[in-house]
mmCIF file of C-alpha atoms and ligand atoms in Angstrom:
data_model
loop_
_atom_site.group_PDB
_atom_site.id
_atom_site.type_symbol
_atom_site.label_atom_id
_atom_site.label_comp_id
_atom_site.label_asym_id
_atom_site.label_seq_id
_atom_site.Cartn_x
_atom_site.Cartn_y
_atom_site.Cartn_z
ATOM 1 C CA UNK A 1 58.912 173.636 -75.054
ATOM 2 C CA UNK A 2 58.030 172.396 -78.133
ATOM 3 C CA UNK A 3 54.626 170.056 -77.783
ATOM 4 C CA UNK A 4 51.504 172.080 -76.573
ATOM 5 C CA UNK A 5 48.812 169.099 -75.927
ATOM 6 C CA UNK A 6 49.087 165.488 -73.946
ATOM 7 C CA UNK A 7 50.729 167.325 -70.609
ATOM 8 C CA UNK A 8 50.283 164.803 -68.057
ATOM 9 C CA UNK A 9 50.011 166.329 -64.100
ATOM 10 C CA UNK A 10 52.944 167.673 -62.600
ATOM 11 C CA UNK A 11 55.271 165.537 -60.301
ATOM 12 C CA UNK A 12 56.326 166.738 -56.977
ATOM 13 C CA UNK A 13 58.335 164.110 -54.880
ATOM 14 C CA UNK A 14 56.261 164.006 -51.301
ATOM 15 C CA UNK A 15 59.591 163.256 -49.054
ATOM 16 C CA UNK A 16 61.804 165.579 -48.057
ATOM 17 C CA UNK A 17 65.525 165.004 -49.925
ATOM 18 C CA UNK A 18 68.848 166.172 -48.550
ATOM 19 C CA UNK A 19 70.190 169.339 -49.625
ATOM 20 C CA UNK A 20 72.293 169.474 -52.752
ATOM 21 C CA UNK A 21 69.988 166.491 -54.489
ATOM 22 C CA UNK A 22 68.320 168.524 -57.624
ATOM 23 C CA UNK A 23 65.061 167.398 -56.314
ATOM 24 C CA UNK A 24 65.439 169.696 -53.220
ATOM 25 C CA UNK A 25 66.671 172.839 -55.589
ATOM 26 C CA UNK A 26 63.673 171.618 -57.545
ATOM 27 C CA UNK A 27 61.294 172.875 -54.997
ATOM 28 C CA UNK A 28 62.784 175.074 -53.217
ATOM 29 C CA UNK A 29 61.747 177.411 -56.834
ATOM 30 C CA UNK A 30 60.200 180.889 -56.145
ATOM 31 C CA UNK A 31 56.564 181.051 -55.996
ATOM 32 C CA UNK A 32 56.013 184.372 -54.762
ATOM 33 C CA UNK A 33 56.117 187.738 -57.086
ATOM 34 C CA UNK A 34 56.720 189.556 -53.766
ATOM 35 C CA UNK A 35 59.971 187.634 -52.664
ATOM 36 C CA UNK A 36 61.218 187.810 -56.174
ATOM 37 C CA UNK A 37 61.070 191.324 -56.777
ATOM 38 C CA UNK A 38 62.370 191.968 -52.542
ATOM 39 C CA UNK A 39 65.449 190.171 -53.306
ATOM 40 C CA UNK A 40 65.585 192.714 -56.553
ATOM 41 C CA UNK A 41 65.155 195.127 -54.855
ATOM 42 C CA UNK A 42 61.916 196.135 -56.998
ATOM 43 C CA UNK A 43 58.012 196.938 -56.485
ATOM 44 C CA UNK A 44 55.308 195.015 -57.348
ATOM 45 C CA UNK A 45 53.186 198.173 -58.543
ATOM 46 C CA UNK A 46 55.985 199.443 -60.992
ATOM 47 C CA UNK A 47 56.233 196.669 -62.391
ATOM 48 C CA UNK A 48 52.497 195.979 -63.131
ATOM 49 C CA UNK A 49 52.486 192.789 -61.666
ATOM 50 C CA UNK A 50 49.066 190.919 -62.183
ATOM 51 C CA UNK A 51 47.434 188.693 -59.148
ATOM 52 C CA UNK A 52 44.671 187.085 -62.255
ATOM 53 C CA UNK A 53 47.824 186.119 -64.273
ATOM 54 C CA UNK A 54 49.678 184.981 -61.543
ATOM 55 C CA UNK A 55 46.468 182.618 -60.664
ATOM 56 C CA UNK A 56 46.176 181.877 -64.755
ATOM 57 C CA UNK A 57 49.410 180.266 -64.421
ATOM 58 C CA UNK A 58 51.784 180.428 -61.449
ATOM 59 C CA UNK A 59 55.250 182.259 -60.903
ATOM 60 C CA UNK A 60 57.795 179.332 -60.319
ATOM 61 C CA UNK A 61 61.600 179.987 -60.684
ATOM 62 C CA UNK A 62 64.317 178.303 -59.134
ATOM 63 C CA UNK A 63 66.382 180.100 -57.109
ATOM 64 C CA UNK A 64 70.369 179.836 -58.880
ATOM 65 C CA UNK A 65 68.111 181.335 -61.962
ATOM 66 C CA UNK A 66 66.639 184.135 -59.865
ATOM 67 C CA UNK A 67 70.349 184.905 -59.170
ATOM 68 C CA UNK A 68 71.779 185.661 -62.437
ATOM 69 C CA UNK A 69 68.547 188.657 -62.416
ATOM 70 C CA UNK A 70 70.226 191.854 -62.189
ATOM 71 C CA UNK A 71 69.015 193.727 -58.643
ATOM 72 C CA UNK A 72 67.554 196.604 -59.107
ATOM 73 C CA UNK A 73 66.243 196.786 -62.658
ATOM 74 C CA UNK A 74 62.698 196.328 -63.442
ATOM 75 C CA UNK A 75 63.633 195.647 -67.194
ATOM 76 C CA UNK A 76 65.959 192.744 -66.917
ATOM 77 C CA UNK A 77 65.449 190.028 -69.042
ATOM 78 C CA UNK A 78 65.473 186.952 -67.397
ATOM 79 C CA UNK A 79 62.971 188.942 -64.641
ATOM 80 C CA UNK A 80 60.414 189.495 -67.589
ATOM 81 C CA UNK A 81 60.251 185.818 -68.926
ATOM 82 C CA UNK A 82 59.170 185.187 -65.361
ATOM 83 C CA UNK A 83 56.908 187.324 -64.026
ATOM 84 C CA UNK A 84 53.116 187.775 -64.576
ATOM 85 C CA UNK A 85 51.942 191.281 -65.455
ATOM 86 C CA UNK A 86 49.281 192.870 -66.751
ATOM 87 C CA UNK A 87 49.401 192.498 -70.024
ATOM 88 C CA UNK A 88 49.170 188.837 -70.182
ATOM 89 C CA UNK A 89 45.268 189.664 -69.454
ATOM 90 C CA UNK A 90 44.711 191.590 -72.567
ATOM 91 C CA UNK A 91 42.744 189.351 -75.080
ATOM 92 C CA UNK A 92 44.079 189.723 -78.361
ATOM 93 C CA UNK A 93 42.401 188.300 -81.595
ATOM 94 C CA UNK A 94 44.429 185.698 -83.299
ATOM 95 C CA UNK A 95 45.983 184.035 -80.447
ATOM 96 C CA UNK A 96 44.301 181.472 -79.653
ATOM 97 C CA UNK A 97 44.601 178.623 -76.573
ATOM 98 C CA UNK A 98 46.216 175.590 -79.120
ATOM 99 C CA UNK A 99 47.927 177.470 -81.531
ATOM 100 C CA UNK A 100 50.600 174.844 -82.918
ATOM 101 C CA UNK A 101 47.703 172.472 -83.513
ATOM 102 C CA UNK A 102 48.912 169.593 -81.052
ATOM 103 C CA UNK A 103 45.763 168.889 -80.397
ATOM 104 C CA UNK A 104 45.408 167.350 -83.891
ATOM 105 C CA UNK A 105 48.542 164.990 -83.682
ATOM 106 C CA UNK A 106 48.160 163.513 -81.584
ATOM 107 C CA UNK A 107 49.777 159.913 -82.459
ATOM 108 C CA UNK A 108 49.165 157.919 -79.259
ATOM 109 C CA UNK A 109 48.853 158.782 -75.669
ATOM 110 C CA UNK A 110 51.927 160.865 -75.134
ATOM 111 C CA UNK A 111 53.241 160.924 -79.026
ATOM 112 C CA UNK A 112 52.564 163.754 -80.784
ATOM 113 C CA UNK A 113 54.328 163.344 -84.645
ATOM 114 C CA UNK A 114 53.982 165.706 -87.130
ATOM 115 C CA UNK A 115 57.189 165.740 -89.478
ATOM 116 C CA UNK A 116 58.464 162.727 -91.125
ATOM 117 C CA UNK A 117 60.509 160.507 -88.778
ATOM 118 C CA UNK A 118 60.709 162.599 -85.854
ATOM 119 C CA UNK A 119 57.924 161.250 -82.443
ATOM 120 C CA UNK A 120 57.722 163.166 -79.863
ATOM 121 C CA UNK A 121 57.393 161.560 -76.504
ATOM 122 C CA UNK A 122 55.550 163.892 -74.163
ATOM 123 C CA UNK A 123 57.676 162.643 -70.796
ATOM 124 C CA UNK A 124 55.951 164.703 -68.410
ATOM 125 C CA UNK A 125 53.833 168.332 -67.983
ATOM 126 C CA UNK A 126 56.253 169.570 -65.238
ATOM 127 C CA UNK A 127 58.564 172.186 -66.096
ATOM 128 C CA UNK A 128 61.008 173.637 -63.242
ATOM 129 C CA UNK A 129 60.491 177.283 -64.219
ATOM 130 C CA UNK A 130 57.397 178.689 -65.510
ATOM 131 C CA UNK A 131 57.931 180.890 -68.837
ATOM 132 C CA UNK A 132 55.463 183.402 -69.268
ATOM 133 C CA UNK A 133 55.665 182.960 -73.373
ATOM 134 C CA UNK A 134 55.159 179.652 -73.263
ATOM 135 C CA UNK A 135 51.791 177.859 -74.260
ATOM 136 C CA UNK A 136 51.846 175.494 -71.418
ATOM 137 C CA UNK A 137 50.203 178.222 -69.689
ATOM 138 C CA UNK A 138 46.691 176.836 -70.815
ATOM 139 C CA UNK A 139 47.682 173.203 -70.463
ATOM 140 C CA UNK A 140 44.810 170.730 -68.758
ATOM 141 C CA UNK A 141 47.507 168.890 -66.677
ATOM 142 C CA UNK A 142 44.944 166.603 -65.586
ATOM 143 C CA UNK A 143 44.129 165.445 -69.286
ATOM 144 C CA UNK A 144 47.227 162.777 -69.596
ATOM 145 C CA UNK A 145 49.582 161.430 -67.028
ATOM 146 C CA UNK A 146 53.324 159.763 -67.324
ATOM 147 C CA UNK A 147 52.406 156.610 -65.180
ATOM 148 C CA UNK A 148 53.545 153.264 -66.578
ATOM 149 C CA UNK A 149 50.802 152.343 -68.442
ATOM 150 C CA UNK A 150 51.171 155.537 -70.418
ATOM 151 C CA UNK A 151 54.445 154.659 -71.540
ATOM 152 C CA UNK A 152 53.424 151.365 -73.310
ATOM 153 C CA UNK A 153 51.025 152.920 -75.781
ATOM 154 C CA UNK A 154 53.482 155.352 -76.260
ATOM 155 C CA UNK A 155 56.150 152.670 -77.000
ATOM 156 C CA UNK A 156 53.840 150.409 -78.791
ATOM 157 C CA UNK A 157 53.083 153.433 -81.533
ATOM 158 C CA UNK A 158 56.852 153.858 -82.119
ATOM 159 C CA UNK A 159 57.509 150.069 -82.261
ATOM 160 C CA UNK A 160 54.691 149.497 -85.200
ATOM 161 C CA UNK A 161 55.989 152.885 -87.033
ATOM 162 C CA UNK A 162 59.404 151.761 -88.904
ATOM 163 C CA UNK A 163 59.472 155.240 -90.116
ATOM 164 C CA UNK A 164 60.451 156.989 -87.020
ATOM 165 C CA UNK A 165 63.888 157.145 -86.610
ATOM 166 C CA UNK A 166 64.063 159.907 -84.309
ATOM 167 C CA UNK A 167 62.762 159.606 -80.975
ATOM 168 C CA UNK A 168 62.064 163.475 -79.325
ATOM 169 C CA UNK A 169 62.128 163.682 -75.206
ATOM 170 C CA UNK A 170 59.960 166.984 -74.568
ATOM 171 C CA UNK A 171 57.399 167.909 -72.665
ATOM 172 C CA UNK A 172 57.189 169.865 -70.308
ATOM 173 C CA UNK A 173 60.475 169.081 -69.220
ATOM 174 C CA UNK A 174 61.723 165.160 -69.614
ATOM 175 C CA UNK A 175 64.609 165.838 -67.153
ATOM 176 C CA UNK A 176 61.866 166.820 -64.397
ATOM 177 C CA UNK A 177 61.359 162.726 -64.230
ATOM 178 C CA UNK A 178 63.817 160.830 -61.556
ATOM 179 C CA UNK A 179 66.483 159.349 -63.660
ATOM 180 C CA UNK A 180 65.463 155.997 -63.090
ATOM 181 C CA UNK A 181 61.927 156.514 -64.503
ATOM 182 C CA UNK A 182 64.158 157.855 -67.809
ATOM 183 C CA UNK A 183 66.183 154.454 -68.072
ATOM 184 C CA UNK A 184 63.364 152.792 -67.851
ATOM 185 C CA UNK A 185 62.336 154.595 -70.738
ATOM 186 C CA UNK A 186 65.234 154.182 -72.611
ATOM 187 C CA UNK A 187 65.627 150.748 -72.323
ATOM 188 C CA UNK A 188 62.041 150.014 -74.075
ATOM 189 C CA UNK A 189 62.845 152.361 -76.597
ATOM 190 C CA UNK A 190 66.120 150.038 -77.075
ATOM 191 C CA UNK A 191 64.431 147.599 -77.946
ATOM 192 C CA UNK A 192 62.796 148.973 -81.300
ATOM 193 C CA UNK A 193 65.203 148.156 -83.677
ATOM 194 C CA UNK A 194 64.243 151.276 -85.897
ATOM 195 C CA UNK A 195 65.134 154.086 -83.410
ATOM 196 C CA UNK A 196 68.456 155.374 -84.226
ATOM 197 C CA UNK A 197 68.623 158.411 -82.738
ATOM 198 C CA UNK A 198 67.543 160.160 -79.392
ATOM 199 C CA UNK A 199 66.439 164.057 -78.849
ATOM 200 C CA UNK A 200 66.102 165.299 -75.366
ATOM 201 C CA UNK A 201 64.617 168.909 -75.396
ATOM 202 C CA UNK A 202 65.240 170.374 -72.244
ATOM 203 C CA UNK A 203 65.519 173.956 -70.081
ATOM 204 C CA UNK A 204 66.861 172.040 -67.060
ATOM 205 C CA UNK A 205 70.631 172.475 -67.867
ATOM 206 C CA UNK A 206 70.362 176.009 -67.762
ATOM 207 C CA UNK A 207 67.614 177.044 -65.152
ATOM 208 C CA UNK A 208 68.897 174.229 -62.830
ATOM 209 C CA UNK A 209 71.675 172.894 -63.962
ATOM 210 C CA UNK A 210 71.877 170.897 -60.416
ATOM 211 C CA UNK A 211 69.956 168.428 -62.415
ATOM 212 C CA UNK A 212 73.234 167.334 -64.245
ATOM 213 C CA UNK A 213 74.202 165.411 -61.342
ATOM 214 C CA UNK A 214 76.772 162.158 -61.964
ATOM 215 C CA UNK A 215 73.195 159.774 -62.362
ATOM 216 C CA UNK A 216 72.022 161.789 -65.257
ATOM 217 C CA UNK A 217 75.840 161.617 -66.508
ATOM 218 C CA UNK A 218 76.131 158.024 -66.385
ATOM 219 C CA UNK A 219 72.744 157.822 -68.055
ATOM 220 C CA UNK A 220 73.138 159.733 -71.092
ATOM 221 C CA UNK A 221 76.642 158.496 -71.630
ATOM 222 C CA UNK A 222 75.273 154.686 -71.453
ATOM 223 C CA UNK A 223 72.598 154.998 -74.165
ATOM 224 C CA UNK A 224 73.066 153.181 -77.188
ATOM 225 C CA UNK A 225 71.979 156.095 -79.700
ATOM 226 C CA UNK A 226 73.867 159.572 -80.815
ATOM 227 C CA UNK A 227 72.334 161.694 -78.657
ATOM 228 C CA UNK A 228 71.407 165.426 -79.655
ATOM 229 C CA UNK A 229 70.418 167.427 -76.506
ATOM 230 C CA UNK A 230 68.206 170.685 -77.164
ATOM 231 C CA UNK A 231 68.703 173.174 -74.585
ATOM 232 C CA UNK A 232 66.508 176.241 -74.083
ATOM 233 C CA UNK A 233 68.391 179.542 -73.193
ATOM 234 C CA UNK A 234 66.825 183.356 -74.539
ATOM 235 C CA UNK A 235 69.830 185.826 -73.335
ATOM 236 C CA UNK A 236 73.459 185.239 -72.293
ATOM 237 C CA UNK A 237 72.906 186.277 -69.027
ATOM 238 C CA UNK A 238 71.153 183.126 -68.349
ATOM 239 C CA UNK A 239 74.583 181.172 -68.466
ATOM 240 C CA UNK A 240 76.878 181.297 -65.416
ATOM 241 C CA UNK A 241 79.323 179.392 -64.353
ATOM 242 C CA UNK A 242 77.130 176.474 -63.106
ATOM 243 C CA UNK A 243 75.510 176.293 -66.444
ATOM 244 C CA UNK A 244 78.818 175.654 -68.153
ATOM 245 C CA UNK A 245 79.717 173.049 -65.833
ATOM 246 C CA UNK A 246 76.327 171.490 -66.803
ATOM 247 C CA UNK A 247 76.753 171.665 -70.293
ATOM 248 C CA UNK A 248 80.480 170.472 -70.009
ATOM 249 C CA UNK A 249 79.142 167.610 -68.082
ATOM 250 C CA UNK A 250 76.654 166.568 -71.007
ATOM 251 C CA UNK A 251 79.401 167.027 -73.611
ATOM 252 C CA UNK A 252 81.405 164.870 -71.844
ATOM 253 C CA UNK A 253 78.658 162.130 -71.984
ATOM 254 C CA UNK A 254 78.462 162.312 -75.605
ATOM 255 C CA UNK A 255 75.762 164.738 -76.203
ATOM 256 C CA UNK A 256 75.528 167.200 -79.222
ATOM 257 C CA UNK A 257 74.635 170.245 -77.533
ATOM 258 C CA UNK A 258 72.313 172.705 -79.626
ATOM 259 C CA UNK A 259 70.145 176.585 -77.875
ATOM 260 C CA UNK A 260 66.427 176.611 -79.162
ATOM 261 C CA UNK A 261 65.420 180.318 -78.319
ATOM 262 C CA UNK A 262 62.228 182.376 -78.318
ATOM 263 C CA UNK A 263 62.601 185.994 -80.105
ATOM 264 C CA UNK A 264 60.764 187.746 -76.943
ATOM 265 C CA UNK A 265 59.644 191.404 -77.252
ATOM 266 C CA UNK A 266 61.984 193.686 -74.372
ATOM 267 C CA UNK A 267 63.888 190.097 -73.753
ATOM 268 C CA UNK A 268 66.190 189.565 -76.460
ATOM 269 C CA UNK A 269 64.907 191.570 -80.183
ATOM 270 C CA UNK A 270 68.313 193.517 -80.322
ATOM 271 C CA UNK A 271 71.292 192.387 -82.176
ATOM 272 C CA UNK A 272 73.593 193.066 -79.852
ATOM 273 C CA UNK A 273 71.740 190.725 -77.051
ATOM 274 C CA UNK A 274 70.744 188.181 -80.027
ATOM 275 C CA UNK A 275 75.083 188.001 -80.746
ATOM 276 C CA UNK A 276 75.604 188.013 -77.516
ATOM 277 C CA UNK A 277 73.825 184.420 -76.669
ATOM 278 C CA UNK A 278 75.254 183.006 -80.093
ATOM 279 C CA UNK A 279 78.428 183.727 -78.653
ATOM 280 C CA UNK A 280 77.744 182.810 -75.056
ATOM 281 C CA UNK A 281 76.035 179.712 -76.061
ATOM 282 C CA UNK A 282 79.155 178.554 -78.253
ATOM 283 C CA UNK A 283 81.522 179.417 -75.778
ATOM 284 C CA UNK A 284 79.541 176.635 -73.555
ATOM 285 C CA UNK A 285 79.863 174.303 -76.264
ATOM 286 C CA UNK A 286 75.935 174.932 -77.916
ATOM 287 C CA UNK A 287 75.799 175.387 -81.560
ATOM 288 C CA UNK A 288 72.411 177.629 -81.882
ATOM 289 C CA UNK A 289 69.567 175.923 -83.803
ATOM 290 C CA UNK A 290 66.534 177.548 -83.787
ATOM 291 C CA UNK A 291 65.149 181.309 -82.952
ATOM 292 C CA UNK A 292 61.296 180.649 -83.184
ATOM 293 C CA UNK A 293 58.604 183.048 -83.798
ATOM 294 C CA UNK A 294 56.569 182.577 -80.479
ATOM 295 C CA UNK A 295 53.371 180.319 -80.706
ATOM 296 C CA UNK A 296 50.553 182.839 -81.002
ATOM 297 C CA UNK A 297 48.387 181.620 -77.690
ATOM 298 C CA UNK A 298 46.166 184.249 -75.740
ATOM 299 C CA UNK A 299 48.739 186.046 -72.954
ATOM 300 C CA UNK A 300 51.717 186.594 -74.734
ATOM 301 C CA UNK A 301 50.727 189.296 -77.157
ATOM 302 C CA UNK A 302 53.170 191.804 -75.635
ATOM 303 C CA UNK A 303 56.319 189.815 -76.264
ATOM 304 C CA UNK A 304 55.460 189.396 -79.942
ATOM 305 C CA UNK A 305 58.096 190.625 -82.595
ATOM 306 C CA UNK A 306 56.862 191.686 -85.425
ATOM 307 C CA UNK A 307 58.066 189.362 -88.883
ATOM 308 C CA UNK A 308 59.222 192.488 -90.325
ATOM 309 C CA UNK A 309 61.474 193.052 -87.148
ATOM 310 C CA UNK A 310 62.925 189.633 -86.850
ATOM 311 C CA UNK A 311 63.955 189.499 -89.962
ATOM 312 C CA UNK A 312 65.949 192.102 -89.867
ATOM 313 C CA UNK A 313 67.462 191.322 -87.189
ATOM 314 C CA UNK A 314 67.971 187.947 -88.357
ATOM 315 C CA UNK A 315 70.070 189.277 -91.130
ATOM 316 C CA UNK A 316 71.931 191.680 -89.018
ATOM 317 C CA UNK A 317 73.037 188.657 -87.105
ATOM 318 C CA UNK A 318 74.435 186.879 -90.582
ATOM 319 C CA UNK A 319 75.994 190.031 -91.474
ATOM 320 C CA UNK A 320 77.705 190.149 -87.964
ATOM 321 C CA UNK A 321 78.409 186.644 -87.032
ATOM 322 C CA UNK A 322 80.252 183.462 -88.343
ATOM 323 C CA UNK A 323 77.723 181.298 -90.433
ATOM 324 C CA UNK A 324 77.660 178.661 -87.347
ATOM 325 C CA UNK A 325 76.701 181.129 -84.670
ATOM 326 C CA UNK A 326 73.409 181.912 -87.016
ATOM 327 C CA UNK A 327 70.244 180.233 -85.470
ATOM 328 C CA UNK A 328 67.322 179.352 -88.178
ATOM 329 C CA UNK A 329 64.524 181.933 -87.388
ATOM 330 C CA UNK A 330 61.777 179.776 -87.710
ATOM 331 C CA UNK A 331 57.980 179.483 -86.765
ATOM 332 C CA UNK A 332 55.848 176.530 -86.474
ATOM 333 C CA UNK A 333 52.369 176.420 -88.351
ATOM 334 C CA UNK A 334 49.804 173.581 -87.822
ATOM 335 C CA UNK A 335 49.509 170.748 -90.607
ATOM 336 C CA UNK A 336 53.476 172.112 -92.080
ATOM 337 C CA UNK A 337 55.834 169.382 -92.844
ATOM 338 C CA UNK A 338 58.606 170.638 -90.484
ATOM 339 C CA UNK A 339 59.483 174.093 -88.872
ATOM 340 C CA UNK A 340 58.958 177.288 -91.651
ATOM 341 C CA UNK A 341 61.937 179.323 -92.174
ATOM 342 C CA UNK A 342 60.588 183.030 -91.960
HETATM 343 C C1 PLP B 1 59.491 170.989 -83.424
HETATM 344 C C2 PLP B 1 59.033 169.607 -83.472
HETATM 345 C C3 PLP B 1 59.897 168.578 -83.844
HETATM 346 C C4 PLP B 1 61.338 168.821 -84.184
HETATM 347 O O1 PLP B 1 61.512 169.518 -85.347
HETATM 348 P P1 PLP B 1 62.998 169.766 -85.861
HETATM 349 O O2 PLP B 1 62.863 170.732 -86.959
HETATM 350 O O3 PLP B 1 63.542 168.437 -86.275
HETATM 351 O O4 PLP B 1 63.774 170.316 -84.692
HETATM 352 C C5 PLP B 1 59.415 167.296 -83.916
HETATM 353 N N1 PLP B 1 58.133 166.997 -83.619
HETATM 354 C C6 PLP B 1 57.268 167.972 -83.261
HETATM 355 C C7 PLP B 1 55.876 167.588 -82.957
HETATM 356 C C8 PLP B 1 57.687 169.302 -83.148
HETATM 357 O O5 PLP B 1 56.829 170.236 -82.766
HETATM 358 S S1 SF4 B 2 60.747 175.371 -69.693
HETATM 359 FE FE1 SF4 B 2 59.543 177.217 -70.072
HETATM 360 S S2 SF4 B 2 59.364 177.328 -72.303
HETATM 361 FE FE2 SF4 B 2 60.004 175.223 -71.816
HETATM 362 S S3 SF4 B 2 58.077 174.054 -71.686
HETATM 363 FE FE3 SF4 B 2 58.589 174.745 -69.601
HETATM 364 S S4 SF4 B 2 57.477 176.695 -69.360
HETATM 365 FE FE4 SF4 B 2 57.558 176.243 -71.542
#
């Protein structure tokens, strides 16, 4: 979740695929508010769900994530980074529709680089679950696309930048390409003697962790790079016991496992909840990295924290928790040189 601009259109395979490939879990996502909430056990009308938000940007949430929502309460916290209300309508001044300033670095078709040896290869717009707080909400998916020709200017901008060192996978979601469309990728960026290391940022492992199937293992594990792999998880209750198995699979194939979360507004600004997915995330093997400040963009007003708030709660969490367990709070602001610590 970390580039806003250069989303290319979203993939959906056209065949139908046996049950138990991630493709088919892939799809078989929740689209409706009403069949969310029914198998919650929850109304619509309480919950002020909003038909012009749900058009603005769609409900989509695969089912294994839907599961770990608790039945029955209209607060829970993997329910509200899900579904559209009301309040996503409300215009407020200062957010604003490209608020991390992609738009302006834009490096090459699908490279976005703004800190110092670190490019960020925009694999594809598709994500597998559709986060309200998220500024892909106002993405023009038509505006770039992931075909092959894509990938070479891509590729070429790396190759004549000896600087870069780092090479990101974000999107969207990378791991919503077919694994074979990611080796391809790999294997160009092999051969650019100057990339040394490889970043995959992705939500998959924990909203459908079915994608961490033995081709994805024998992927990752094959690369020639140390691999860090940036996983997206906001609460504990987002891990179960598929999730682990996920993230056990990665570690196994050499990854360096770190949590990038958003500080959400009735989601997660509580220290207990906040030590809670430190310590649920390291028990899975996921040092945290990163609690951001949310990127300011028009419809998620109402899960703003307040910097006053978060850092206090930030330094409740260092006066509770083992220095490792303590995530950077952190917020990104156009034309910085890297993320700013509050
Ligand atoms: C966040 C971000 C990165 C990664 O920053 P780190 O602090 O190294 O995690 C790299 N490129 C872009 C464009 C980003 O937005
Ligand atoms: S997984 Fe969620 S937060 Fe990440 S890019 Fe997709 S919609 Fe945004």
């Amino acid at each position: 979740m970390i580039t806003a601009a250069l989303a290319p259109a979203p993939q959906e395979s056209p065949a139908p695929l046996p049950a138990g490939r991630w493709q088919a879990h892939w799809r078989q996502a929740i689209r409706d508010p009403a069949e969310l909430l029914a198998g919650l056990g929850l109304e619509a009308a309480d919950l002020g769900v909003s038909a012009q938000a749900l058009a603005q940007f769609p409900l989509r949430v695969p089912r294994g994530f839907a599961a770990r929502m608790r039945p029955g309460d209209p607060a829970d916290p993997l329910l509200r980074q899900v579904l559209p209300v009301d309040a996503e309508m409300r215009v407020v001044p200062g957010f604003s529709f490209d608020a991390v300033g992609d738009g302006a670095a834009k490096k090459a078709t699908g490279v976005i680089q703004k800190y110092r040896g670190r490019a960020l290869l925009v694999a594809t717009g598709s994500c597998a679950i559709n986060c309200r707080y998220c500024f892909r909400r106002h993405f023009d998916y038509a505006g770039e696309n992931a075909a092959r020709g894509a990938w070479e200017e891509a590729l070429a901008a790396i190759a004549a930048d000896p600087s870069i060192d780092e090479v990101i996978l974000s999107g969207g979601d990378p791991l919503a390409l077919a694994t074979a469309k990611l080796a391809e990728l790999t294997t160009a960026l092999a051969a650019i003697p100057h990339v040394r290391r490889l970043r995959i940022h992705s939500r998959l492992p924990v909203v459908l962790p079915e994608r961490v199937d033995d081709e994805l293992v024998h992927w990752l594990a094959g690369l020639p790079w140390p691999l860090a792999f940036v996983i997206h998880a906001n609460h504990a209750n987002e891990f179960d016991a598929s999730v682990d198995a996920a993230l056990a699979r990665l570690r196994g194939a050499g990854a360096q496992l770190l949590n990038q979360a958003v500080l959400l507004r009735g989601v997660n600004d509580d220290i207990d909840v906040l030590a809670a997915l430190s310590e649920r995330s390291f028990a899975a093997g996921v040092l945290p990295y990163y609690l951001h400040q949310l990127d300011r963009v028009q419809g998620v007003a109402h899960f703003e924290v307040d910097d006053a708030r978060a850092l206090e709660l930030h330094a409740a969490l260092r006066a509770r928790l083992s220095g490792y367990l303590v995530p950077k709070l952190v917020r990104e602001i156009a034309g910085d040189t890297g993320k700013r610590p509050l």
